[in-house]
Tab-separated table of C-alpha atoms in Angstrom:
chain	number	residue	atom	x	y	z
A	1	MET	CA	-111.827	-44.230	62.798
A	2	ALA	CA	-108.100	-43.686	63.101
A	3	LYS	CA	-106.671	-40.625	61.457
A	4	PRO	CA	-105.199	-41.521	58.039
A	5	ALA	CA	-101.462	-41.596	57.678
A	6	ARG	CA	-99.887	-38.597	56.012
A	7	ILE	CA	-97.445	-39.184	53.210
A	8	ARG	CA	-94.695	-36.647	52.602
A	9	LEU	CA	-92.502	-36.689	49.520
A	10	ALA	CA	-89.821	-34.124	48.860
A	11	GLY	CA	-86.825	-33.453	46.709
A	12	THR	CA	-83.809	-31.480	47.952
A	13	ILE	CA	-85.529	-28.575	49.712
A	14	ALA	CA	-83.566	-25.429	50.552
A	15	ALA	CA	-84.674	-23.138	53.381
A	16	THR	CA	-85.482	-20.332	50.963
A	17	MET	CA	-87.718	-22.659	48.966
A	18	LEU	CA	-89.607	-23.681	52.091
A	19	CYS	CA	-90.233	-20.018	52.910
A	20	ALA	CA	-91.477	-19.378	49.384
A	21	ALA	CA	-93.781	-22.377	49.595
A	22	ALA	CA	-95.140	-21.240	52.953
A	23	VAL	CA	-95.855	-17.722	51.691
A	24	THR	CA	-97.554	-19.039	48.556
A	25	GLU	CA	-99.615	-21.496	50.580
A	26	ALA	CA	-100.727	-18.756	52.963
A	27	ALA	CA	-101.789	-16.586	50.051
A	28	ALA	CA	-103.726	-19.500	48.586
A	29	ARG	CA	-105.584	-20.014	51.851
A	30	ASN	CA	-106.488	-16.326	52.302
A	31	PRO	CA	-107.609	-14.820	48.980
A	32	PRO	CA	-108.822	-11.222	48.843
A	33	GLN	CA	-112.558	-10.892	49.483
A	34	ASP	CA	-113.207	-7.582	47.734
A	35	GLY	CA	-114.077	-7.201	44.070
A	36	THR	CA	-116.943	-8.145	41.783
A	37	ILE	CA	-119.601	-10.619	42.919
A	38	VAL	CA	-121.529	-12.717	40.390
A	39	LEU	CA	-124.647	-14.627	41.451
A	40	ASN	CA	-125.905	-17.304	39.073
A	41	GLN	CA	-129.015	-19.449	39.651
A	42	GLN	CA	-130.287	-21.795	36.947
A	43	LEU	CA	-133.129	-24.326	37.161
A	44	GLN	CA	-134.079	-26.572	34.237
A	45	LEU	CA	-137.336	-28.469	34.818
A	46	GLY	CA	-138.079	-29.880	31.358
A	47	ASP	CA	-136.341	-32.215	28.949
A	48	VAL	CA	-133.800	-31.117	26.337
A	49	PHE	CA	-133.512	-33.029	23.053
A	50	ALA	CA	-131.281	-32.654	19.998
A	51	GLY	CA	-131.469	-35.045	17.059
A	52	GLN	CA	-129.978	-35.265	13.570
A	53	THR	CA	-130.469	-37.793	10.774
A	54	LEU	CA	-128.423	-37.707	7.563
A	55	ASN	CA	-128.458	-39.920	4.492
A	56	VAL	CA	-125.409	-39.358	2.271
A	57	VAL	CA	-124.548	-41.248	-0.923
A	58	ASP	CA	-121.129	-40.947	-2.635
A	59	SER	CA	-119.881	-37.796	-0.946
A	60	GLY	CA	-116.922	-36.123	-2.682
A	61	ASP	CA	-115.844	-34.046	0.331
A	62	GLN	CA	-115.891	-34.055	4.116
A	63	VAL	CA	-118.892	-34.933	6.249
A	64	THR	CA	-118.933	-32.981	9.513
A	65	VAL	CA	-121.773	-33.099	12.023
A	66	GLN	CA	-122.058	-31.748	15.559
A	67	GLY	CA	-124.953	-32.001	17.967
A	68	SER	CA	-125.534	-31.179	21.618
A	69	ALA	CA	-128.235	-31.103	24.283
A	70	LEU	CA	-127.513	-29.222	27.525
A	71	GLY	CA	-129.720	-28.289	30.460
A	72	ASN	CA	-127.884	-25.365	32.097
A	73	SER	CA	-124.803	-23.489	30.904
A	74	ALA	CA	-122.899	-20.529	32.320
A	75	SER	CA	-119.511	-19.050	31.446
A	76	GLY	CA	-117.444	-15.979	32.183
A	77	ALA	CA	-113.980	-14.466	32.582
A	78	VAL	CA	-112.161	-11.942	34.765
A	79	TYR	CA	-109.129	-9.810	33.866
A	80	ASN	CA	-106.804	-8.048	36.332
A	81	GLY	CA	-109.129	-7.969	39.308
A	82	SER	CA	-110.933	-9.992	41.934
A	83	ILE	CA	-114.194	-11.831	41.439
A	84	ILE	CA	-116.425	-14.040	43.588
A	85	ILE	CA	-118.729	-16.360	41.648
A	86	GLN	CA	-121.640	-18.008	43.420
A	87	SER	CA	-123.337	-20.434	41.049
A	88	ASP	CA	-126.216	-22.855	41.687
A	89	GLN	CA	-127.355	-25.025	38.766
A	90	THR	CA	-130.084	-27.675	38.937
A	91	MET	CA	-131.157	-30.021	36.135
A	92	GLN	CA	-134.373	-32.006	36.680
A	93	GLY	CA	-135.144	-33.195	33.161
A	94	ASP	CA	-133.537	-35.437	30.538
A	95	ALA	CA	-130.787	-34.295	28.167
A	96	VAL	CA	-130.665	-36.515	25.090
A	97	ALA	CA	-128.647	-35.935	21.913
A	98	THR	CA	-128.579	-38.311	18.934
A	99	THR	CA	-126.786	-38.302	15.576
A	100	ASP	CA	-127.535	-40.923	12.936
A	101	ILE	CA	-125.550	-40.723	9.681
A	102	THR	CA	-126.050	-43.236	6.892
A	103	LEU	CA	-123.148	-43.196	4.426
A	104	SER	CA	-123.670	-45.291	1.336
A	105	GLY	CA	-121.073	-45.877	-1.351
A	106	ASP	CA	-117.859	-43.805	-1.435
A	107	THR	CA	-117.092	-40.955	0.951
A	108	ASP	CA	-113.891	-39.241	-0.207
A	109	GLY	CA	-113.538	-36.690	2.600
A	110	VAL	CA	-112.917	-37.125	6.312
A	111	VAL	CA	-115.948	-37.977	8.432
A	112	ASN	CA	-116.229	-36.100	11.736
A	113	ALA	CA	-119.279	-36.659	13.900
A	114	THR	CA	-119.572	-35.542	17.528
A	115	THR	CA	-122.547	-35.670	19.857
A	116	GLN	CA	-122.647	-34.243	23.384
A	117	ALA	CA	-125.202	-34.312	26.186
A	118	GLY	CA	-124.983	-32.613	29.578
A	119	GLY	CA	-126.985	-31.595	32.597
A	120	ASN	CA	-125.048	-28.632	34.058
A	121	TYR	CA	-122.005	-26.795	32.685
A	122	LEU	CA	-119.941	-24.000	34.253
A	123	ALA	CA	-116.787	-22.524	32.675
A	124	VAL	CA	-114.743	-19.682	34.197
A	125	SER	CA	-111.414	-18.122	33.170
A	126	ALA	CA	-109.168	-15.785	35.156
A	127	TYR	CA	-106.268	-13.694	33.818
A	128	GLY	CA	-104.051	-11.882	36.311
A	129	ALA	CA	-106.866	-12.134	38.823
A	130	ASN	CA	-108.147	-13.615	42.077
A	131	LEU	CA	-111.022	-15.991	41.396
A	132	THR	CA	-113.154	-17.340	44.244
A	133	LEU	CA	-115.720	-20.020	43.389
A	134	ASP	CA	-118.771	-21.225	45.286
A	135	ALA	CA	-120.288	-23.611	42.745
A	136	THR	CA	-123.067	-26.166	43.236
A	137	GLN	CA	-124.391	-28.459	40.516
A	138	THR	CA	-127.273	-30.899	40.971
A	139	THR	CA	-128.768	-33.321	38.464
A	140	ASP	CA	-131.864	-35.179	39.624
A	141	ASN	CA	-133.323	-38.486	38.416
A	142	GLY	CA	-133.308	-38.508	34.658
A	143	LEU	CA	-131.301	-39.493	31.599
A	144	ILE	CA	-128.173	-37.859	30.216
A	145	SER	CA	-127.502	-39.622	26.910
A	146	ALA	CA	-125.372	-39.073	23.782
A	147	THR	CA	-125.451	-41.366	20.725
A	148	THR	CA	-123.504	-41.174	17.457
A	149	GLU	CA	-123.913	-43.799	14.745
A	150	VAL	CA	-122.117	-43.548	11.394
A	151	GLY	CA	-121.903	-45.651	8.253
A	152	ASP	CA	-123.560	-48.531	6.484
A	153	SER	CA	-122.646	-52.100	5.591
A	154	ASN	CA	-121.409	-50.941	2.154
A	155	ALA	CA	-119.874	-47.630	3.264
A	156	ARG	CA	-116.363	-46.912	1.989
A	157	LEU	CA	-114.707	-44.162	4.029
A	158	HIS	CA	-111.619	-43.356	1.954
A	159	ALA	CA	-110.257	-40.594	4.229
A	160	GLY	CA	-111.221	-42.210	7.519
A	161	GLY	CA	-112.957	-40.367	10.305
A	162	ALA	CA	-113.531	-39.650	13.978
A	163	VAL	CA	-116.774	-40.490	15.738
A	164	GLY	CA	-117.409	-39.235	19.259
A	165	ALA	CA	-120.157	-39.448	21.876
A	166	SER	CA	-119.904	-37.715	25.246
A	167	ALA	CA	-122.433	-37.627	28.088
A	168	ILE	CA	-121.583	-35.725	31.296
A	169	SER	CA	-124.078	-34.965	34.031
A	170	ASN	CA	-122.192	-32.105	35.760
A	171	THR	CA	-119.141	-30.200	34.478
A	172	VAL	CA	-116.999	-27.441	35.998
A	173	ALA	CA	-114.083	-26.172	33.884
A	174	VAL	CA	-111.719	-23.487	35.209
A	175	TYR	CA	-108.672	-21.858	33.645
A	176	GLY	CA	-106.291	-19.482	35.388
A	177	GLN	CA	-103.331	-17.514	34.031
A	178	THR	CA	-101.178	-15.677	36.598
A	179	SER	CA	-104.149	-16.093	38.903
A	180	LEU	CA	-105.225	-17.513	42.239
A	181	VAL	CA	-108.153	-19.957	41.997
A	182	SER	CA	-109.866	-20.800	45.295
A	183	GLY	CA	-113.216	-21.844	46.732
A	184	THR	CA	-115.540	-24.845	46.792
A	185	ILE	CA	-117.138	-27.028	44.127
A	186	ASN	CA	-120.038	-29.372	44.990
A	187	GLN	CA	-121.524	-31.770	42.455
A	188	SER	CA	-124.220	-34.407	42.903
A	189	SER	CA	-126.210	-36.507	40.454
A	190	SER	CA	-128.765	-39.293	40.560
A	191	ALA	CA	-129.139	-39.437	36.772
A	192	LEU	CA	-128.527	-42.364	34.477
A	193	VAL	CA	-125.621	-41.415	32.169
A	194	ARG	CA	-125.002	-43.205	28.869
A	195	SER	CA	-122.898	-42.714	25.740
A	196	PHE	CA	-122.734	-44.820	22.593
A	197	GLY	CA	-120.580	-44.405	19.474
A	198	ARG	CA	-120.451	-46.675	16.430
A	199	ILE	CA	-118.909	-46.966	12.965
A	200	GLU	CA	-120.045	-49.557	10.431
A	201	SER	CA	-118.230	-49.772	7.115
A	202	GLN	CA	-117.030	-51.981	4.307
A	203	TYR	CA	-113.662	-50.327	3.666
A	204	ILE	CA	-111.551	-47.700	5.503
A	205	PRO	CA	-108.072	-47.173	3.984
A	206	ALA	CA	-107.150	-44.526	6.588
A	207	GLU	CA	-107.260	-43.887	10.316
A	208	ALA	CA	-110.700	-44.181	11.905
A	209	SER	CA	-111.684	-44.087	15.563
A	210	VAL	CA	-114.731	-44.204	17.798
A	211	THR	CA	-114.487	-42.502	21.181
A	212	SER	CA	-117.217	-42.727	23.801
A	213	GLN	CA	-117.216	-41.276	27.304
A	214	ALA	CA	-119.803	-41.194	30.085
A	215	ILE	CA	-119.040	-39.189	33.247
A	216	VAL	CA	-121.358	-38.257	36.068
A	217	ASN	CA	-119.364	-35.466	37.753
A	218	ALA	CA	-116.370	-33.838	36.045
A	219	ILE	CA	-114.055	-31.089	37.330
A	220	ALA	CA	-111.086	-29.730	35.365
A	221	VAL	CA	-108.921	-26.891	36.734
A	222	ASN	CA	-105.862	-25.790	34.754
A	223	SER	CA	-103.760	-22.830	35.890
A	224	ASP	CA	-100.336	-21.700	34.688
A	225	ASN	CA	-97.837	-18.835	34.465
A	226	SER	CA	-97.325	-18.241	38.231
A	227	SER	CA	-100.754	-19.319	39.431
A	228	GLY	CA	-102.036	-21.075	42.552
A	229	GLN	CA	-104.991	-23.207	43.673
A	230	ASP	CA	-106.818	-23.715	46.959
A	231	LEU	CA	-109.950	-25.779	46.322
A	232	SER	CA	-112.390	-27.958	48.236
A	233	ILE	CA	-114.222	-30.496	46.086
A	234	ALA	CA	-117.207	-32.751	46.846
A	235	GLN	CA	-118.650	-35.136	44.248
A	236	ARG	CA	-121.592	-37.524	44.687
A	237	SER	CA	-122.964	-40.083	42.208
A	238	PHE	CA	-126.219	-41.829	43.202
A	239	GLY	CA	-127.667	-42.929	39.843
A	240	SER	CA	-128.297	-46.560	39.040
A	241	PHE	CA	-126.136	-46.835	35.921
A	242	ILE	CA	-123.233	-45.236	34.060
A	243	GLU	CA	-122.416	-46.758	30.683
A	244	SER	CA	-120.045	-46.000	27.827
A	245	GLU	CA	-119.891	-48.087	24.643
A	246	ALA	CA	-117.677	-47.716	21.584
A	247	SER	CA	-117.988	-49.981	18.536
A	248	ALA	CA	-115.771	-49.784	15.419
A	249	ASN	CA	-116.484	-52.242	12.595
A	250	ALA	CA	-115.136	-52.700	9.056
A	251	GLY	CA	-114.647	-55.408	6.477
A	252	ASN	CA	-111.208	-54.006	5.590
A	253	ALA	CA	-109.573	-51.335	7.762
A	254	TRP	CA	-106.075	-49.901	7.806
A	255	ASP	CA	-106.106	-48.294	11.264
A	256	LEU	CA	-109.247	-48.834	13.339
A	257	ALA	CA	-109.880	-48.129	17.032
A	258	ALA	CA	-112.692	-48.169	19.585
A	259	ARG	CA	-112.130	-46.404	22.923
A	260	ALA	CA	-114.630	-46.206	25.784
A	261	ARG	CA	-114.390	-44.530	29.204
A	262	ALA	CA	-116.949	-44.483	32.008
A	263	THR	CA	-116.384	-42.629	35.295
A	264	ALA	CA	-118.638	-41.688	38.176
A	265	ASN	CA	-116.561	-38.898	39.757
A	266	GLN	CA	-113.561	-37.315	38.057
A	267	ALA	CA	-111.404	-34.344	39.076
A	268	VAL	CA	-108.219	-33.251	37.293
A	269	LEU	CA	-106.258	-30.312	38.741
A	270	TYR	CA	-103.017	-28.966	37.263
A	271	ASN	CA	-100.977	-25.872	38.128
A	272	GLU	CA	-97.697	-24.119	37.332
A	273	GLY	CA	-95.895	-21.445	39.335
A	274	GLY	CA	-97.405	-21.620	42.817
A	275	ALA	CA	-98.941	-23.772	45.531
A	276	VAL	CA	-101.746	-26.302	45.119
A	277	VAL	CA	-103.909	-27.128	48.135
A	278	THR	CA	-106.738	-29.596	47.511
A	279	ALA	CA	-109.377	-31.181	49.752
A	280	SER	CA	-111.410	-33.761	47.827
A	281	ASP	CA	-114.328	-36.010	48.841
A	282	GLN	CA	-115.687	-38.397	46.187
A	283	ARG	CA	-118.479	-40.929	46.789
A	284	ASN	CA	-120.159	-43.292	44.351
A	285	SER	CA	-122.923	-45.893	44.554
A	286	SER	CA	-123.640	-46.170	40.803
A	287	PHE	CA	-122.777	-49.153	38.627
A	288	VAL	CA	-120.055	-48.213	36.126
A	289	ARG	CA	-119.640	-50.034	32.801
A	290	ALA	CA	-117.291	-49.397	29.869
A	291	SER	CA	-117.213	-51.521	26.722
A	292	ALA	CA	-115.054	-51.232	23.577
A	293	LEU	CA	-115.535	-53.477	20.538
A	294	THR	CA	-113.477	-53.534	17.337
A	295	THR	CA	-114.114	-55.962	14.481
A	296	ALA	CA	-112.438	-56.280	11.073
A	297	TYR	CA	-111.982	-59.116	8.616
A	298	ASP	CA	-108.757	-57.633	7.175
A	299	TYR	CA	-106.824	-54.995	9.087
A	300	GLY	CA	-103.492	-53.219	9.383
A	301	ARG	CA	-103.739	-51.959	12.957
A	302	ALA	CA	-106.667	-52.525	15.296
A	303	GLU	CA	-107.288	-51.327	18.856
A	304	ALA	CA	-109.966	-51.825	21.505
A	305	TYR	CA	-109.512	-50.031	24.819
A	306	ALA	CA	-111.925	-49.511	27.718
A	307	ARG	CA	-111.502	-47.899	31.141
A	308	GLY	CA	-113.939	-47.651	34.027
A	309	ALA	CA	-113.525	-45.856	37.363
A	310	ALA	CA	-115.809	-45.060	40.248
A	311	ASN	CA	-113.733	-42.237	41.792
A	312	ASP	CA	-110.741	-40.651	40.050
A	313	LEU	CA	-108.615	-37.723	41.291
A	314	THR	CA	-105.426	-36.284	39.760
A	315	VAL	CA	-103.568	-33.338	41.302
A	316	GLY	CA	-100.342	-32.094	39.739
A	317	ASN	CA	-98.123	-29.077	40.217
A	318	ASN	CA	-95.117	-28.161	38.105
A	319	ASP	CA	-93.752	-26.179	41.030
A	320	ILE	CA	-92.849	-26.370	44.695
A	321	TYR	CA	-95.808	-27.247	46.908
A	322	VAL	CA	-98.679	-29.756	46.743
A	323	GLU	CA	-101.034	-30.625	49.591
A	324	ILE	CA	-103.787	-33.220	49.121
A	325	ASP	CA	-106.464	-34.341	51.567
A	326	ASN	CA	-108.334	-37.097	49.749
A	327	THR	CA	-111.349	-39.226	50.711
A	328	GLN	CA	-112.917	-41.725	48.310
A	329	PHE	CA	-115.769	-44.162	48.989
A	330	ASN	CA	-117.248	-46.560	46.435
A	331	THR	CA	-120.040	-49.101	46.832
A	332	GLY	CA	-120.932	-49.472	43.131
A	333	GLY	CA	-119.606	-52.132	40.785
A	334	VAL	CA	-117.135	-51.394	37.975
A	335	ASP	CA	-117.263	-53.618	34.884
A	336	VAL	CA	-114.920	-53.121	31.908
A	337	VAL	CA	-114.742	-55.193	28.724
A	338	ALA	CA	-112.530	-54.691	25.656
A	339	THR	CA	-112.987	-57.007	22.662
A	340	PHE	CA	-111.378	-57.486	19.266
A	341	SER	CA	-112.401	-59.979	16.609
A	342	GLY	CA	-110.711	-60.315	13.211
A	343	THR	CA	-109.392	-62.702	10.599
A	344	ASN	CA	-106.250	-61.534	8.773
A	345	GLY	CA	-104.056	-58.594	9.670
A	346	TYR	CA	-100.982	-57.185	11.323
A	347	ASP	CA	-101.108	-55.562	14.784
A	348	VAL	CA	-103.750	-55.811	17.511
A	349	SER	CA	-103.926	-53.961	20.832
A	350	VAL	CA	-106.597	-54.752	23.418
A	351	GLY	CA	-106.740	-53.244	26.906
A	352	ALA	CA	-109.195	-53.126	29.807
A	353	ASP	CA	-108.620	-51.109	32.998
A	354	ALA	CA	-111.026	-50.993	35.941
A	355	VAL	CA	-110.571	-49.253	39.296
A	356	GLY	CA	-112.780	-48.501	42.261
A	357	ASN	CA	-110.862	-45.556	43.742
A	358	SER	CA	-107.843	-43.855	42.183
A	359	VAL	CA	-105.749	-40.857	43.260
A	360	THR	CA	-102.555	-39.473	41.741
A	361	GLY	CA	-100.563	-36.552	43.114
A	362	TYR	CA	-97.254	-35.176	41.915
A	363	ALA	CA	-94.899	-32.205	42.254
A	364	CYS	CA	-91.781	-31.037	40.418
A	365	SER	CA	-88.489	-32.380	41.748
A	366	GLN	CA	-86.334	-30.004	39.698
A	367	CYS	CA	-88.172	-27.136	41.430
A	368	ASP	CA	-87.316	-28.604	44.872
A	369	GLY	CA	-90.862	-29.897	44.998
A	370	TYR	CA	-92.659	-30.914	48.176
A	371	LEU	CA	-95.772	-33.079	48.376
A	372	GLU	CA	-97.895	-33.855	51.424
A	373	ALA	CA	-100.908	-36.178	51.216
A	374	ALA	CA	-103.540	-37.613	53.534
A	375	ASN	CA	-105.423	-40.401	51.771
A	376	THR	CA	-108.471	-42.497	52.746
A	377	GLN	CA	-109.953	-44.947	50.226
A	378	THR	CA	-112.751	-47.477	50.796
A	379	ASN	CA	-114.099	-49.774	48.087
A	380	THR	CA	-116.841	-52.361	48.629
A	381	GLY	CA	-117.957	-52.764	45.012
A	382	ASN	CA	-116.890	-55.518	42.639
A	383	VAL	CA	-114.249	-54.473	40.109
A	384	SER	CA	-113.809	-56.449	36.863
A	385	ALA	CA	-111.637	-55.993	33.758
A	386	VAL	CA	-111.800	-58.407	30.802
A	387	ALA	CA	-109.892	-58.313	27.504
A	388	ASN	CA	-111.092	-60.623	24.713
A	389	THR	CA	-109.065	-61.189	21.532
A	390	THR	CA	-109.992	-63.484	18.645
A	391	VAL	CA	-107.872	-63.853	15.492
A	392	THR	CA	-109.041	-66.644	13.229
A	393	GLY	CA	-106.462	-66.187	10.446
A	394	SER	CA	-102.914	-64.823	10.220
A	395	ASN	CA	-101.513	-62.027	12.372
A	396	ARG	CA	-98.199	-60.306	13.143
A	397	SER	CA	-98.577	-59.162	16.783
A	398	VAL	CA	-101.106	-59.116	19.601
A	399	ILE	CA	-100.709	-57.021	22.749
A	400	THR	CA	-103.371	-57.386	25.438
A	401	GLY	CA	-103.806	-56.390	29.056
A	402	ALA	CA	-106.502	-56.447	31.715
A	403	ASN	CA	-106.090	-54.682	35.062
A	404	ALA	CA	-108.577	-54.493	37.923
A	405	VAL	CA	-107.775	-52.606	41.150
A	406	GLY	CA	-109.943	-51.829	44.141
A	407	ASN	CA	-107.946	-48.873	45.519
A	408	ALA	CA	-104.996	-47.209	43.764
A	409	ALA	CA	-102.875	-44.350	45.145
A	410	SER	CA	-99.764	-42.835	43.582
A	411	PHE	CA	-97.835	-39.876	44.992
A	412	TYR	CA	-94.497	-38.809	43.559
A	413	VAL	CA	-92.094	-35.981	42.817
A	414	SER	CA	-90.926	-35.874	39.194
A	415	ARG	CA	-89.095	-33.772	36.661
A	416	PRO	CA	-91.207	-31.392	34.529
A	417	GLY	CA	-92.771	-33.173	31.594
A	418	ASN	CA	-92.530	-36.627	33.219
């Protein structure tokens, strides 16, 4: 295979800035090896379940419920030193979390219900330190599922509410402040990942939303205040199915929304004050489905939005230097559907976005930013995005959009905050 073309984007680069970038990049590639060493090994063989059922009639105050089921979890922090973390987490069972809330009559307070399910979770923070990661997360055949259902056909939610369901097979979250974050992160999963969130009500004279997300492998690295990153990432999704569903329903609603996101592999890296060097390899063979449904007979504002992605990488630096070596390969299908159905109301927004492979990289132009990228994307799966809108009575405005893309790449140099 021919070597991929390299894309270079730069603002007005002075010689002194190039030297500073080169020094920072060299430091990112050669972190100190002395300091504390942490070895973490976790193996979960059985299933993990968390379930809640509530029946509430005419509540005069808030209703707040949280539930979670997690196989393996590890967290830590380092201050003013150097640390090497070697972590190996394996989840072989199911992680299932359910929340079922029946609200009858009048609920005067805000309703907040969140349910989370996960296989492996690792969180590390560094403050004025050098952090070196060697992290491996594996989730075998099983089910990672989160479900949140709220309401009743005669429920009146006077203060509105927020309903959330989140299922993530593998998660690595890193924060750095005046720190260098380097190392490798490897994630793989053959689990089935599902999330479902739902509101059913008669009357909601306030803002109400349902948010559902299902992710197989998730990496989030955020570093600021003169920090730097040098990371190698590998993500693999082999499970048969990834599904996220959000359903928001009311007879009369003032501001109602359903939002669903399903992603096989996701990595988001952001830095301020130093160089960012990233090598990423994402591969997916799972079927990805996201569905958002909003229904209301009378409504003020209504929204249904769904997004599905097989492989998704974002690398941003609010400073001088960004280097990205990206490989993405998808053979699984991506199916996204967003639907609204109503009778009389004002404003409707319906959107569906589906993508096989997506990469975004950016640097700061006001900092004399420089970006270099090598990108290889291959998609053989079907990608579909459908937006359905039905208004049977009167309406003021309808805004809809459906976008399906096999491979998407965006590299740019921008001003801070843009």
